[in-house]
Amino acid sequence: MKILTGTTPILVLVAGVMTLSACSSKVEKPEGSFAVRQKLTALQADPNLANRAVLPVQQAATAVLTAEQPTKDKALAMYRVKLADKKVEIAKAVAQTSYLDEQYKTLGAQQAGARLDSRTQEADAARYDAKLARQDATTAQAESELARQQALELQQQITELNAKETERGWVVTLGDVLFDTGRAELKEGSLNNLSKLSAFLNRYQDRTVQIEGHTDSIGSSDSNQGLSERRANSVRRYLEAQGIASNRLTARGLGEHAPVSGNDSAASRQQNRRVEVIIANTAAAPL
């Protein structure tokens, strides 16, 4: 009994430390996500609307779940909340359109059965047509605004990556500062561009990527080929470690066979020593 009594304070201390650790590691949901959740809940609770736009409501619910995920990237959190809010608005607009359409049909049947005056029927029908037209316009406007916002976000991200648009897609060129001479391991102090690239790919998850390694002409062709392949795969592994799905990434080495400049000076050779990341400029397009 004395031994058990003596260990009790230790157990209490350990439990307290574990509780404090759990509390300190709690991450808050992004700002604005609670308001979007309330809008979705109100839509799902409305008996006139909840079952009239099943797919848009499901898409909105998925977007809200994503918006609620904690993240240290404030720009990403804001984008997710805005996207979820737009999707909830679209789902509500689609449901309201369906509801008004059913009301219109019901009214028409009631009027026909009761043999109402034709001019009254026309006036009522015109009012409902006007409501439907306004609702359609609201839906179209919301969808247009969402598309415009997504396009602006995409262009801003592309600009930050210093990407060049080509027939193959957006090309992000990573210079040889990523690697030590003759090495394929990524240098810890030169990952800023790769960090931006991984954030972009995590945000636009429908984009596929091809990674190509290149070298200058110094050394043997076989050695350069192997080095270019290893460097391309180093970039691929880094992106996978940042959460990019492996089926979105392909990597290959081109050695010294695709120079962008002559190999007759130190400056031109430095330009040729690079890794190019080609991002598909259409969703899920082949590279």
XYZ file of C-alpha atoms in Angstrom:
287
model
C 0.000 0.000 0.000
C 2.837 2.446 0.737
C 4.399 1.864 -2.713
C 1.114 2.569 -4.494
C 0.551 5.704 -2.417
C 4.024 6.958 -3.243
C 3.551 6.618 -7.021
C 0.181 8.380 -7.105
C 1.615 11.955 -7.375
C 3.823 10.822 -10.266
C 0.823 9.411 -12.153
C -1.127 12.622 -11.547
C 1.827 14.697 -12.806
C 2.157 12.589 -15.977
C -1.581 12.859 -16.663
C -1.420 16.637 -16.211
C 1.522 16.958 -18.615
C -0.282 14.861 -21.223
C -3.415 17.020 -20.869
C -1.418 20.242 -21.249
C 0.387 18.816 -24.288
C -2.892 17.869 -25.956
C -4.335 21.332 -25.301
C -1.254 23.129 -26.590
C -1.252 21.156 -29.850
C -4.849 22.043 -30.713
C -5.079 23.939 -33.991
C -7.972 26.317 -34.577
C -10.203 26.064 -37.645
C -9.628 28.788 -40.274
C -11.397 32.127 -39.829
C -14.732 32.243 -41.646
C -15.205 28.473 -41.841
C -17.740 28.507 -38.985
C -19.977 31.008 -40.819
C -19.845 28.905 -44.006
C -20.712 25.805 -41.981
C -23.770 27.632 -40.563
C -24.941 28.556 -44.092
C -24.622 24.950 -45.225
C -26.427 23.669 -42.115
C -29.298 26.099 -42.728
C -29.596 24.893 -46.323
C -29.552 21.232 -45.297
C -32.203 21.914 -42.630
C -34.601 23.708 -45.001
C -37.338 21.143 -45.830
C -38.166 22.943 -49.079
C -34.587 22.949 -50.392
C -32.467 20.222 -48.799
C -33.368 17.416 -51.225
C -33.691 19.465 -54.405
C -30.007 19.847 -55.323
C -28.370 16.682 -54.033
C -25.115 16.857 -56.019
C -24.465 20.609 -55.529
C -25.187 20.233 -51.800
C -22.768 17.283 -51.603
C -20.105 19.314 -53.425
C -20.704 22.243 -51.065
C -20.448 19.939 -48.033
C -17.116 18.577 -49.300
C -15.811 22.110 -49.849
C -16.891 23.144 -46.322
C -15.089 20.135 -44.806
C -11.944 21.154 -46.697
C -12.326 24.776 -45.547
C -12.494 23.631 -41.923
C -9.156 21.822 -42.099
C -6.520 23.669 -40.024
C -3.532 24.940 -42.010
C -0.638 27.301 -41.401
C -1.018 28.682 -44.962
C -3.357 31.671 -44.408
C -3.779 32.304 -48.137
C -4.794 28.696 -48.704
C -7.233 28.841 -45.769
C -8.853 32.019 -47.119
C -9.149 30.529 -50.595
C -10.801 27.366 -49.242
C -13.327 29.374 -47.205
C -14.223 31.589 -50.189
C -14.570 28.572 -52.463
C -16.811 26.767 -49.951
C -18.986 29.860 -49.534
C -19.504 30.138 -53.303
C -20.387 26.466 -53.582
C -22.975 26.785 -50.795
C -24.498 29.788 -52.603
C -24.653 27.844 -55.877
C -26.273 24.834 -54.181
C -28.884 27.088 -52.572
C -29.617 28.832 -55.880
C -30.067 25.524 -57.705
C -32.376 24.227 -54.954
C -34.469 27.417 -54.970
C -34.829 27.211 -58.749
C -36.114 23.643 -58.454
C -38.528 24.635 -55.690
C -39.971 27.578 -57.629
C -40.347 25.429 -60.722
C -42.382 22.864 -58.762
C -44.510 25.608 -57.238
C -45.195 26.973 -60.683
C -46.324 23.582 -61.956
C -48.493 23.002 -58.882
C -50.101 26.400 -59.277
C -50.816 25.694 -62.932
C -52.555 22.414 -62.078
C -54.602 24.061 -59.326
C -55.632 26.887 -61.579
C -56.650 24.519 -64.348
C -58.692 22.393 -61.941
C -60.452 25.403 -60.458
C -60.995 26.975 -63.914
C -59.594 30.323 -62.903
C -59.801 33.296 -65.157
C -57.195 33.029 -67.932
C -55.898 36.526 -67.306
C -55.232 35.681 -63.649
C -53.408 32.533 -64.708
C -51.248 34.478 -67.137
C -50.398 37.076 -64.490
C -49.474 34.408 -61.925
C -47.459 32.496 -64.510
C -45.643 35.674 -65.498
C -44.742 36.363 -61.856
C -43.346 32.877 -61.415
C -41.491 33.107 -64.718
C -39.933 36.332 -63.489
C -38.886 34.662 -60.210
C -37.372 31.741 -62.085
C -35.530 34.106 -64.415
C -34.114 36.055 -61.461
C -33.078 32.836 -59.758
C -31.382 31.579 -62.941
C -29.577 34.897 -63.212
C -28.436 34.627 -59.580
C -27.125 31.116 -60.169
C -25.308 32.134 -63.349
C -23.803 35.175 -61.626
C -22.567 33.081 -58.698
C -20.994 30.529 -61.031
C -19.403 33.274 -63.119
C -17.970 34.978 -60.028
C -16.593 31.666 -58.773
C -14.913 30.983 -62.134
C -13.475 34.521 -62.240
C -12.114 34.228 -58.700
C -10.522 30.849 -59.437
C -8.917 32.227 -62.615
C -7.452 35.199 -60.712
C -6.125 32.936 -57.968
C -4.544 30.651 -60.536
C -2.896 33.510 -62.424
C -1.514 34.997 -59.205
C 0.023 31.680 -58.207
C 1.545 31.185 -61.671
C 3.050 34.682 -61.503
C 4.608 33.967 -58.093
C 6.216 30.818 -59.494
C 7.784 32.791 -62.396
C 6.295 30.164 -64.704
C 6.497 30.488 -68.478
C 3.472 29.409 -70.522
C 4.302 27.025 -73.384
C 2.444 24.541 -75.589
C 3.353 21.812 -73.076
C 2.045 23.768 -70.079
C 3.502 26.155 -67.513
C 7.240 25.638 -67.149
C 8.911 26.419 -63.823
C 12.706 26.430 -64.160
C 14.717 25.525 -61.072
C 18.377 26.463 -61.439
C 21.356 24.416 -60.298
C 21.409 26.286 -56.957
C 19.241 23.416 -55.685
C 22.234 21.066 -55.833
C 25.923 20.991 -55.052
C 28.226 20.376 -58.009
C 27.893 16.817 -59.261
C 25.349 15.958 -56.542
C 21.622 15.112 -56.687
C 20.647 15.800 -53.060
C 18.570 18.954 -52.536
C 20.344 21.686 -50.584
C 18.481 22.679 -47.407
C 18.935 26.415 -47.911
C 17.587 26.624 -51.470
C 14.068 25.180 -51.252
C 12.044 28.406 -51.402
C 10.861 27.895 -54.990
C 10.112 24.231 -54.362
C 8.053 25.204 -51.320
C 5.992 27.609 -53.437
C 5.582 24.914 -56.091
C 4.324 22.324 -53.598
C 1.834 24.845 -52.159
C 0.531 25.519 -55.683
C 0.150 21.808 -56.481
C -1.615 21.152 -53.179
C -4.073 23.931 -53.999
C -4.730 22.834 -57.604
C -4.970 19.094 -57.207
C -6.268 18.459 -60.736
C -2.933 19.472 -62.300
C -0.413 16.856 -63.385
C 3.329 17.495 -63.451
C 6.352 16.323 -65.425
C 9.818 16.896 -63.933
C 12.831 16.991 -66.264
C 16.476 17.104 -65.238
C 19.126 18.725 -67.485
C 22.926 19.109 -67.366
C 25.637 20.907 -69.286
C 28.011 19.054 -71.608
C 30.938 18.809 -69.176
C 31.734 15.163 -68.429
C 30.601 12.000 -70.178
C 27.158 11.671 -71.719
C 26.316 8.648 -69.552
C 27.365 10.446 -66.373
C 25.291 13.509 -67.257
C 22.285 11.344 -68.083
C 22.438 9.600 -64.717
C 22.893 12.880 -62.842
C 19.911 14.499 -64.584
C 17.695 11.520 -63.733
C 18.731 11.545 -60.075
C 18.082 15.286 -59.761
C 14.636 14.997 -61.363
C 13.774 12.181 -58.966
C 15.017 14.217 -55.986
C 12.520 16.947 -56.873
C 9.792 14.325 -57.359
C 10.464 12.803 -53.935
C 10.415 16.239 -52.295
C 6.985 17.014 -53.790
C 5.647 13.618 -52.701
C 6.868 14.353 -49.171
C 4.844 17.583 -49.260
C 1.641 15.635 -49.938
C 1.518 15.602 -53.756
C 0.057 12.300 -54.991
C 2.652 10.182 -56.805
C 0.259 9.456 -59.694
C 0.332 13.172 -60.564
C 4.135 13.224 -60.919
C 6.468 11.843 -63.573
C 10.226 12.404 -63.666
C 12.901 11.855 -66.301
C 16.421 12.959 -67.103
C 17.478 14.424 -70.447
C 21.147 14.798 -69.653
C 22.953 17.265 -71.898
C 20.623 16.737 -74.878
C 18.172 19.663 -74.439
C 20.303 22.760 -73.773
C 18.753 26.223 -73.655
C 22.085 27.892 -74.309
C 25.477 27.067 -75.774
C 27.980 25.258 -73.578
C 30.861 27.539 -74.546
C 30.976 29.653 -71.364
C 30.459 29.263 -67.629
C 27.296 31.389 -67.760
C 25.718 29.370 -70.571
C 26.594 26.078 -68.916
C 24.938 27.293 -65.714
C 21.737 27.968 -67.668
C 21.776 24.418 -68.983
C 22.176 22.911 -65.506
C 18.557 23.012 -64.409
C 15.413 21.103 -63.476
C 12.246 22.029 -65.337
C 8.813 21.368 -63.848
C 6.054 21.335 -66.468
C 2.566 21.885 -65.006
C -0.364 20.885 -67.219
C -2.269 24.067 -68.098
C -5.567 22.163 -68.300
C -7.017 19.941 -65.603
C -5.736 16.344 -65.782
C -4.325 16.945 -69.259
C -1.590 14.636 -70.521
C 1.872 16.170 -70.681
